[in-house]
Amino acid sequence: MLEVIDTHAHLDALENLEPALTKAREAGVVAIVAVGSNHQTNQKVIGIGDSHPGLIHPALGLHPWELGNLDSNGINLTLKFIEEKISQTVAVGEIGLDYDKRVLKIAPKELQKETLKCLLALARQYNKPISIHSRYAWKDTFELVKEAGIEKAVFHWFTGFSGVLKDILEAGYIISATPAAEYHEEHRRAIKETPPDKLLLETDCPVTYGRENKYRSQPADIIRSLKAAAALKGIDESTMAQQTTDNAIKFFRLD
Ligand SMILES: [Zn+2]
């Protein structure tokens, strides 16, 4: 049986978590990294991790989309909680930059960068890997991560330019593949250009995927990420599962 790890899932946002976890186990999911986006979801992620030891591994973060809802007190409270709970986490995430114009309207670049720098400093201080969002901000995100002296970073659902991808891989960082690997051209190109030992699988659930047939994802959909990535790399699914699972165990220091 295949063993796969969903390395980036918003489990707090699933309506029916337990049935989704049962389905995931049946599909071969042996571990899930549950990422938080703000103070409230970070608290939930810790709770979900506590009630599923061995299966669910928390990561705490502050997503750039959340910054429009926060003043500096809100940001500080979130950072403080992440630091308090950091020994219970496998990573800092989801964090990053997003230069989509709808996001910039509520969270200007400078605010995003300043916040990210604080989060990166935490990750660096406690020697944690990071799970990073970089939509339309690939170069700035990479540069901040590198400048912060981060040792391990996964650029999740990477869709950026080949030049930045090259820098990411040369710096020892990695990327992860979502179910969008079935159809999204930029994401498919990034996966093709990444060696299998620098690749993780994820769902980013409950994101809605699909072009004609849209569906709301859950961790069991990691099999779509696996199949699509294996096809793109021209290797069989079991080899891809083994490789990406080994990568994830090493990256997040899962035991
Ligand atoms: Zn996410």
PDB file of C-alpha atoms and ligand atoms in Angstrom:
ATOM      1  CA  MET A   1       0.000   0.000   0.000  1.00  0.00           C
ATOM      2  CA  LEU A   2       1.156   3.519  -0.811  1.00  0.00           C
ATOM      3  CA  GLU A   3       2.181   5.746   2.074  1.00  0.00           C
ATOM      4  CA  VAL A   4       1.850   9.471   1.489  1.00  0.00           C
ATOM      5  CA  ILE A   5       2.074  12.618   3.592  1.00  0.00           C
ATOM      6  CA  ASP A   6      -0.122  15.683   3.105  1.00  0.00           C
ATOM      7  CA  THR A   7       2.383  18.401   3.960  1.00  0.00           C
ATOM      8  CA  HIS A   8       0.023  21.400   3.847  1.00  0.00           C
ATOM      9  CA  ALA A   9      -3.625  21.140   4.891  1.00  0.00           C
ATOM     10  CA  HIS A  10      -6.042  23.597   6.492  1.00  0.00           C
ATOM     11  CA  LEU A  11      -7.750  20.955   8.622  1.00  0.00           C
ATOM     12  CA  ASP A  12      -9.437  23.607  10.779  1.00  0.00           C
ATOM     13  CA  ALA A  13     -11.517  24.558   7.722  1.00  0.00           C
ATOM     14  CA  LEU A  14     -12.912  21.072   6.968  1.00  0.00           C
ATOM     15  CA  GLU A  15     -16.581  20.701   7.917  1.00  0.00           C
ATOM     16  CA  ASN A  16     -16.334  17.009   8.742  1.00  0.00           C
ATOM     17  CA  LEU A  17     -12.852  16.302   9.940  1.00  0.00           C
ATOM     18  CA  GLU A  18     -13.180  12.747  11.264  1.00  0.00           C
ATOM     19  CA  PRO A  19     -14.739  11.191   8.129  1.00  0.00           C
ATOM     20  CA  ALA A  20     -12.129  13.072   6.049  1.00  0.00           C
ATOM     21  CA  LEU A  21      -9.342  11.596   8.181  1.00  0.00           C
ATOM     22  CA  THR A  22     -10.778   8.088   7.860  1.00  0.00           C
ATOM     23  CA  LYS A  23     -10.899   8.502   4.095  1.00  0.00           C
ATOM     24  CA  ALA A  24      -7.348   9.853   4.119  1.00  0.00           C
ATOM     25  CA  ARG A  25      -6.025   6.867   6.083  1.00  0.00           C
ATOM     26  CA  GLU A  26      -7.755   4.521   3.655  1.00  0.00           C
ATOM     27  CA  ALA A  27      -6.042   6.336   0.784  1.00  0.00           C
ATOM     28  CA  GLY A  28      -2.625   5.779   2.382  1.00  0.00           C
ATOM     29  CA  VAL A  29      -2.117   9.080   4.207  1.00  0.00           C
ATOM     30  CA  VAL A  30       0.198   8.356   7.142  1.00  0.00           C
ATOM     31  CA  ALA A  31       0.746  11.947   8.317  1.00  0.00           C
ATOM     32  CA  ILE A  32      -0.670  15.425   7.770  1.00  0.00           C
ATOM     33  CA  VAL A  33       0.959  18.775   8.463  1.00  0.00           C
ATOM     34  CA  ALA A  34      -1.909  20.999   9.595  1.00  0.00           C
ATOM     35  CA  VAL A  35      -1.088  24.649   8.943  1.00  0.00           C
ATOM     36  CA  GLY A  36      -2.626  27.652  10.703  1.00  0.00           C
ATOM     37  CA  SER A  37      -3.339  31.040   9.147  1.00  0.00           C
ATOM     38  CA  ASN A  38      -4.204  33.308  12.082  1.00  0.00           C
ATOM     39  CA  HIS A  39      -4.550  33.252  15.859  1.00  0.00           C
ATOM     40  CA  GLN A  40      -7.904  31.492  15.833  1.00  0.00           C
ATOM     41  CA  THR A  41      -6.912  28.775  13.351  1.00  0.00           C
ATOM     42  CA  ASN A  42      -3.541  28.344  15.102  1.00  0.00           C
ATOM     43  CA  GLN A  43      -5.416  27.542  18.314  1.00  0.00           C
ATOM     44  CA  LYS A  44      -7.604  25.050  16.445  1.00  0.00           C
ATOM     45  CA  VAL A  45      -4.596  23.417  14.813  1.00  0.00           C
ATOM     46  CA  ILE A  46      -2.980  22.821  18.209  1.00  0.00           C
ATOM     47  CA  GLY A  47      -6.220  21.218  19.426  1.00  0.00           C
ATOM     48  CA  ILE A  48      -6.522  18.996  16.337  1.00  0.00           C
ATOM     49  CA  GLY A  49      -2.888  17.935  16.725  1.00  0.00           C
ATOM     50  CA  ASP A  50      -3.404  17.108  20.413  1.00  0.00           C
ATOM     51  CA  SER A  51      -6.346  14.849  19.619  1.00  0.00           C
ATOM     52  CA  HIS A  52      -4.559  12.991  16.771  1.00  0.00           C
ATOM     53  CA  PRO A  53      -1.014  12.330  17.949  1.00  0.00           C
ATOM     54  CA  GLY A  54       1.214  10.666  15.392  1.00  0.00           C
ATOM     55  CA  LEU A  55      -1.096  11.497  12.493  1.00  0.00           C
ATOM     56  CA  ILE A  56      -1.483  15.271  12.623  1.00  0.00           C
ATOM     57  CA  HIS A  57       1.497  17.545  13.053  1.00  0.00           C
ATOM     58  CA  PRO A  58       0.763  21.213  13.707  1.00  0.00           C
ATOM     59  CA  ALA A  59       2.412  24.184  12.009  1.00  0.00           C
ATOM     60  CA  LEU A  60       1.487  27.680  13.171  1.00  0.00           C
ATOM     61  CA  GLY A  61       1.559  30.768  11.019  1.00  0.00           C
ATOM     62  CA  LEU A  62       0.092  34.047   9.915  1.00  0.00           C
ATOM     63  CA  HIS A  63      -1.113  34.172   6.316  1.00  0.00           C
ATOM     64  CA  PRO A  64      -0.702  37.457   4.398  1.00  0.00           C
ATOM     65  CA  TRP A  65      -4.442  37.380   3.581  1.00  0.00           C
ATOM     66  CA  GLU A  66      -5.176  37.792   7.292  1.00  0.00           C
ATOM     67  CA  LEU A  67      -3.243  41.027   7.715  1.00  0.00           C
ATOM     68  CA  GLY A  68      -6.127  43.230   6.607  1.00  0.00           C
ATOM     69  CA  ASN A  69      -8.082  42.092   9.672  1.00  0.00           C
ATOM     70  CA  LEU A  70      -5.339  42.825  12.186  1.00  0.00           C
ATOM     71  CA  ASP A  71      -3.824  45.821  13.924  1.00  0.00           C
ATOM     72  CA  SER A  72      -0.354  45.652  15.455  1.00  0.00           C
ATOM     73  CA  ASN A  73      -1.773  44.213  18.703  1.00  0.00           C
ATOM     74  CA  GLY A  74      -3.435  41.417  16.743  1.00  0.00           C
ATOM     75  CA  ILE A  75      -0.188  40.666  14.932  1.00  0.00           C
ATOM     76  CA  ASN A  76       1.775  40.639  18.194  1.00  0.00           C
ATOM     77  CA  LEU A  77      -0.740  38.351  19.876  1.00  0.00           C
ATOM     78  CA  THR A  78      -0.457  35.900  16.969  1.00  0.00           C
ATOM     79  CA  LEU A  79       3.347  35.966  17.077  1.00  0.00           C
ATOM     80  CA  LYS A  80       3.337  35.470  20.838  1.00  0.00           C
ATOM     81  CA  PHE A  81       1.089  32.406  20.606  1.00  0.00           C
ATOM     82  CA  ILE A  82       3.261  30.867  17.870  1.00  0.00           C
ATOM     83  CA  GLU A  83       6.328  31.305  20.051  1.00  0.00           C
ATOM     84  CA  GLU A  84       4.593  29.876  23.148  1.00  0.00           C
ATOM     85  CA  LYS A  85       3.512  26.744  21.281  1.00  0.00           C
ATOM     86  CA  ILE A  86       6.509  26.333  19.040  1.00  0.00           C
ATOM     87  CA  SER A  87       7.762  23.177  20.766  1.00  0.00           C
ATOM     88  CA  GLN A  88       4.494  21.467  19.728  1.00  0.00           C
ATOM     89  CA  THR A  89       4.963  22.320  16.048  1.00  0.00           C
ATOM     90  CA  VAL A  90       6.897  20.829  13.148  1.00  0.00           C
ATOM     91  CA  ALA A  91       7.094  24.096  11.197  1.00  0.00           C
ATOM     92  CA  VAL A  92       6.197  27.762  11.009  1.00  0.00           C
ATOM     93  CA  GLY A  93       3.432  28.170   8.415  1.00  0.00           C
ATOM     94  CA  GLU A  94       1.488  29.198   6.602  1.00  0.00           C
ATOM     95  CA  ILE A  95       3.413  32.407   6.170  1.00  0.00           C
ATOM     96  CA  GLY A  96       4.548  34.412   3.157  1.00  0.00           C
ATOM     97  CA  LEU A  97       3.795  37.210   0.737  1.00  0.00           C
ATOM     98  CA  ASP A  98       0.946  37.658  -1.729  1.00  0.00           C
ATOM     99  CA  TYR A  99       1.067  40.430  -4.332  1.00  0.00           C
ATOM    100  CA  ASP A 100      -2.336  39.749  -5.889  1.00  0.00           C
ATOM    101  CA  LYS A 101      -3.892  43.206  -6.222  1.00  0.00           C
ATOM    102  CA  ARG A 102      -6.915  42.284  -4.089  1.00  0.00           C
ATOM    103  CA  VAL A 103      -4.550  41.305  -1.287  1.00  0.00           C
ATOM    104  CA  LEU A 104      -2.343  44.391  -1.684  1.00  0.00           C
ATOM    105  CA  LYS A 105      -5.401  46.586  -1.251  1.00  0.00           C
ATOM    106  CA  ILE A 106      -5.865  45.311   2.314  1.00  0.00           C
ATOM    107  CA  ALA A 107      -2.265  44.368   3.134  1.00  0.00           C
ATOM    108  CA  PRO A 108       0.379  46.609   1.535  1.00  0.00           C
ATOM    109  CA  LYS A 109       3.761  45.144   0.589  1.00  0.00           C
ATOM    110  CA  GLU A 110       5.625  46.807   3.440  1.00  0.00           C
ATOM    111  CA  LEU A 111       3.240  45.443   6.080  1.00  0.00           C
ATOM    112  CA  GLN A 112       3.469  41.974   4.530  1.00  0.00           C
ATOM    113  CA  LYS A 113       7.257  42.086   4.454  1.00  0.00           C
ATOM    114  CA  GLU A 114       7.642  43.406   7.996  1.00  0.00           C
ATOM    115  CA  THR A 115       5.333  40.713   9.343  1.00  0.00           C
ATOM    116  CA  LEU A 116       7.064  37.989   7.371  1.00  0.00           C
ATOM    117  CA  LYS A 117      10.435  39.114   8.722  1.00  0.00           C
ATOM    118  CA  CYS A 118       9.176  38.644  12.308  1.00  0.00           C
ATOM    119  CA  LEU A 119       7.883  35.168  11.472  1.00  0.00           C
ATOM    120  CA  LEU A 120      11.122  34.203   9.756  1.00  0.00           C
ATOM    121  CA  ALA A 121      13.091  35.423  12.770  1.00  0.00           C
ATOM    122  CA  LEU A 122      11.010  33.094  14.959  1.00  0.00           C
ATOM    123  CA  ALA A 123      11.597  30.151  12.630  1.00  0.00           C
ATOM    124  CA  ARG A 124      15.299  30.895  12.594  1.00  0.00           C
ATOM    125  CA  GLN A 125      15.526  31.310  16.362  1.00  0.00           C
ATOM    126  CA  TYR A 126      13.822  27.966  17.026  1.00  0.00           C
ATOM    127  CA  ASN A 127      15.358  26.202  14.029  1.00  0.00           C
ATOM    128  CA  LYS A 128      11.990  25.334  12.438  1.00  0.00           C
ATOM    129  CA  PRO A 129      11.286  24.646   8.758  1.00  0.00           C
ATOM    130  CA  ILE A 130       8.797  26.986   7.097  1.00  0.00           C
ATOM    131  CA  SER A 131       5.794  26.395   4.842  1.00  0.00           C
ATOM    132  CA  ILE A 132       5.622  29.408   2.601  1.00  0.00           C
ATOM    133  CA  HIS A 133       3.071  31.092   0.343  1.00  0.00           C
ATOM    134  CA  SER A 134       4.559  33.256  -2.430  1.00  0.00           C
ATOM    135  CA  ARG A 135       1.853  34.062  -4.996  1.00  0.00           C
ATOM    136  CA  TYR A 136       3.029  36.766  -7.438  1.00  0.00           C
ATOM    137  CA  ALA A 137       5.771  37.585  -4.926  1.00  0.00           C
ATOM    138  CA  TRP A 138       8.145  34.741  -5.684  1.00  0.00           C
ATOM    139  CA  LYS A 139      11.371  36.726  -5.867  1.00  0.00           C
ATOM    140  CA  ASP A 140      10.753  38.923  -2.811  1.00  0.00           C
ATOM    141  CA  THR A 141       9.684  35.906  -0.782  1.00  0.00           C
ATOM    142  CA  PHE A 142      12.762  33.931  -1.762  1.00  0.00           C
ATOM    143  CA  GLU A 143      15.051  36.848  -0.957  1.00  0.00           C
ATOM    144  CA  LEU A 144      13.537  37.457   2.487  1.00  0.00           C
ATOM    145  CA  VAL A 145      13.719  33.749   3.344  1.00  0.00           C
ATOM    146  CA  LYS A 146      17.338  33.569   2.276  1.00  0.00           C
ATOM    147  CA  GLU A 147      18.330  36.809   4.026  1.00  0.00           C
ATOM    148  CA  ALA A 148      16.738  35.536   7.236  1.00  0.00           C
ATOM    149  CA  GLY A 149      19.139  32.582   7.214  1.00  0.00           C
ATOM    150  CA  ILE A 150      16.363  29.991   7.014  1.00  0.00           C
ATOM    151  CA  GLU A 151      17.758  26.520   6.525  1.00  0.00           C
ATOM    152  CA  LYS A 152      14.617  24.658   5.409  1.00  0.00           C
ATOM    153  CA  ALA A 153      11.755  26.150   3.404  1.00  0.00           C
ATOM    154  CA  VAL A 154       9.034  24.599   1.278  1.00  0.00           C
ATOM    155  CA  PHE A 155       7.545  26.972  -1.309  1.00  0.00           C
ATOM    156  CA  HIS A 156       4.120  25.417  -1.305  1.00  0.00           C
ATOM    157  CA  TRP A 157       2.022  25.137  -4.524  1.00  0.00           C
ATOM    158  CA  PHE A 158       4.815  26.870  -6.407  1.00  0.00           C
ATOM    159  CA  THR A 159       3.774  28.535  -9.687  1.00  0.00           C
ATOM    160  CA  GLY A 160       6.565  31.096 -10.078  1.00  0.00           C
ATOM    161  CA  PHE A 161       9.146  31.696 -12.778  1.00  0.00           C
ATOM    162  CA  SER A 162      11.851  29.176 -13.646  1.00  0.00           C
ATOM    163  CA  GLY A 163      14.596  31.631 -12.670  1.00  0.00           C
ATOM    164  CA  VAL A 164      13.316  31.958  -9.106  1.00  0.00           C
ATOM    165  CA  LEU A 165      12.729  28.210  -8.906  1.00  0.00           C
ATOM    166  CA  LYS A 166      16.367  27.676  -9.837  1.00  0.00           C
ATOM    167  CA  ASP A 167      17.458  30.002  -7.013  1.00  0.00           C
ATOM    168  CA  ILE A 168      15.124  28.219  -4.579  1.00  0.00           C
ATOM    169  CA  LEU A 169      16.518  24.793  -5.426  1.00  0.00           C
ATOM    170  CA  GLU A 170      20.132  25.978  -5.406  1.00  0.00           C
ATOM    171  CA  ALA A 171      19.609  27.452  -1.943  1.00  0.00           C
ATOM    172  CA  GLY A 172      18.555  23.990  -0.739  1.00  0.00           C
ATOM    173  CA  TYR A 173      14.851  24.821  -0.507  1.00  0.00           C
ATOM    174  CA  ILE A 174      12.061  22.716  -1.935  1.00  0.00           C
ATOM    175  CA  ILE A 175       8.534  22.977  -3.400  1.00  0.00           C
ATOM    176  CA  SER A 176       5.305  21.027  -3.008  1.00  0.00           C
ATOM    177  CA  ALA A 177       2.722  19.768  -5.481  1.00  0.00           C
ATOM    178  CA  THR A 178      -1.047  20.194  -5.075  1.00  0.00           C
ATOM    179  CA  PRO A 179      -3.873  18.538  -7.053  1.00  0.00           C
ATOM    180  CA  ALA A 180      -3.586  21.533  -9.423  1.00  0.00           C
ATOM    181  CA  ALA A 181      -0.657  19.574 -10.884  1.00  0.00           C
ATOM    182  CA  GLU A 182      -3.326  17.844 -12.980  1.00  0.00           C
ATOM    183  CA  TYR A 183      -4.020  20.959 -15.062  1.00  0.00           C
ATOM    184  CA  HIS A 184      -2.310  24.189 -13.987  1.00  0.00           C
ATOM    185  CA  GLU A 185       0.442  24.949 -16.522  1.00  0.00           C
ATOM    186  CA  GLU A 186       2.777  27.024 -14.324  1.00  0.00           C
ATOM    187  CA  HIS A 187       2.536  24.556 -11.472  1.00  0.00           C
ATOM    188  CA  ARG A 188       3.164  21.639 -13.857  1.00  0.00           C
ATOM    189  CA  ARG A 189       6.247  23.346 -15.258  1.00  0.00           C
ATOM    190  CA  ALA A 190       7.624  23.938 -11.753  1.00  0.00           C
ATOM    191  CA  ILE A 191       7.165  20.264 -10.848  1.00  0.00           C
ATOM    192  CA  LYS A 192       8.836  19.165 -14.092  1.00  0.00           C
ATOM    193  CA  GLU A 193      11.829  21.374 -13.303  1.00  0.00           C
ATOM    194  CA  THR A 194      12.211  20.084  -9.717  1.00  0.00           C
ATOM    195  CA  PRO A 195      14.138  16.901  -8.926  1.00  0.00           C
ATOM    196  CA  PRO A 196      12.060  14.306  -7.010  1.00  0.00           C
ATOM    197  CA  ASP A 197      14.258  14.622  -3.930  1.00  0.00           C
ATOM    198  CA  LYS A 198      13.176  18.286  -3.640  1.00  0.00           C
ATOM    199  CA  LEU A 199       9.461  17.646  -3.940  1.00  0.00           C
ATOM    200  CA  LEU A 200       6.685  17.235  -1.358  1.00  0.00           C
ATOM    201  CA  LEU A 201       2.998  16.475  -1.842  1.00  0.00           C
ATOM    202  CA  GLU A 202       0.116  18.449  -0.348  1.00  0.00           C
ATOM    203  CA  THR A 203      -3.564  19.259  -0.830  1.00  0.00           C
ATOM    204  CA  ASP A 204      -3.910  22.779   0.665  1.00  0.00           C
ATOM    205  CA  CYS A 205      -7.405  21.489   1.461  1.00  0.00           C
ATOM    206  CA  PRO A 206     -10.189  22.549   1.493  1.00  0.00           C
ATOM    207  CA  VAL A 207      -9.177  24.551  -1.614  1.00  0.00           C
ATOM    208  CA  THR A 208     -11.533  24.048  -4.557  1.00  0.00           C
ATOM    209  CA  TYR A 209      -9.735  22.506  -7.546  1.00  0.00           C
ATOM    210  CA  GLY A 210     -10.690  21.543 -11.050  1.00  0.00           C
ATOM    211  CA  ARG A 211     -11.425  23.298 -14.313  1.00  0.00           C
ATOM    212  CA  GLU A 212     -14.644  21.681 -15.588  1.00  0.00           C
ATOM    213  CA  ASN A 213     -15.375  19.420 -12.632  1.00  0.00           C
ATOM    214  CA  LYS A 214     -14.771  21.476  -9.549  1.00  0.00           C
ATOM    215  CA  TYR A 215     -14.471  19.822  -6.175  1.00  0.00           C
ATOM    216  CA  ARG A 216     -13.667  20.884  -2.630  1.00  0.00           C
ATOM    217  CA  SER A 217     -10.522  19.049  -1.593  1.00  0.00           C
ATOM    218  CA  GLN A 218      -9.667  16.990   1.481  1.00  0.00           C
ATOM    219  CA  PRO A 219      -6.507  15.135   2.499  1.00  0.00           C
ATOM    220  CA  ALA A 220      -7.443  11.969   0.541  1.00  0.00           C
ATOM    221  CA  ASP A 221      -7.057  14.061  -2.642  1.00  0.00           C
ATOM    222  CA  ILE A 222      -3.308  13.884  -2.060  1.00  0.00           C
ATOM    223  CA  ILE A 223      -3.517  10.876  -4.399  1.00  0.00           C
ATOM    224  CA  ARG A 224      -4.279  13.318  -7.217  1.00  0.00           C
ATOM    225  CA  SER A 225      -1.125  15.277  -6.349  1.00  0.00           C
ATOM    226  CA  LEU A 226       0.836  12.021  -6.281  1.00  0.00           C
ATOM    227  CA  LYS A 227      -0.442  10.713  -9.618  1.00  0.00           C
ATOM    228  CA  ALA A 228      -0.027  14.027 -11.409  1.00  0.00           C
ATOM    229  CA  ALA A 229       3.487  14.592 -10.048  1.00  0.00           C
ATOM    230  CA  ALA A 230       4.550  11.012 -10.882  1.00  0.00           C
ATOM    231  CA  ALA A 231       3.262  11.421 -14.452  1.00  0.00           C
ATOM    232  CA  LEU A 232       5.071  14.749 -14.844  1.00  0.00           C
ATOM    233  CA  LYS A 233       8.343  13.266 -13.612  1.00  0.00           C
ATOM    234  CA  GLY A 234       7.892  10.055 -15.614  1.00  0.00           C
ATOM    235  CA  ILE A 235       8.324   7.801 -12.579  1.00  0.00           C
ATOM    236  CA  ASP A 236       5.919   5.266 -11.144  1.00  0.00           C
ATOM    237  CA  GLU A 237       3.524   6.218  -8.396  1.00  0.00           C
ATOM    238  CA  SER A 238       4.973   3.968  -5.709  1.00  0.00           C
ATOM    239  CA  THR A 239       8.480   5.352  -6.248  1.00  0.00           C
ATOM    240  CA  MET A 240       7.112   8.901  -6.130  1.00  0.00           C
ATOM    241  CA  ALA A 241       5.146   8.118  -2.946  1.00  0.00           C
ATOM    242  CA  GLN A 242       8.208   6.622  -1.275  1.00  0.00           C
ATOM    243  CA  GLN A 243      10.469   9.494  -2.314  1.00  0.00           C
ATOM    244  CA  THR A 244       8.118  12.318  -1.295  1.00  0.00           C
ATOM    245  CA  THR A 245       7.267  10.599   1.996  1.00  0.00           C
ATOM    246  CA  ASP A 246      10.969  10.222   2.796  1.00  0.00           C
ATOM    247  CA  ASN A 247      11.467  13.887   1.860  1.00  0.00           C
ATOM    248  CA  ALA A 248       8.629  14.987   4.156  1.00  0.00           C
ATOM    249  CA  ILE A 249       9.861  12.897   7.107  1.00  0.00           C
ATOM    250  CA  LYS A 250      13.310  14.391   6.733  1.00  0.00           C
ATOM    251  CA  PHE A 251      12.123  17.951   6.123  1.00  0.00           C
ATOM    252  CA  PHE A 252       9.683  18.141   9.062  1.00  0.00           C
ATOM    253  CA  ARG A 253      11.702  15.718  11.261  1.00  0.00           C
ATOM    254  CA  LEU A 254       8.636  13.489  11.693  1.00  0.00           C
ATOM    255  CA  ASP A 255       9.084  10.256  13.557  1.00  0.00           C
TER     256      ASP A 255
HETATM  257 ZN    ZN B   1      -2.518  27.039   2.426  1.00  0.00          ZN
END
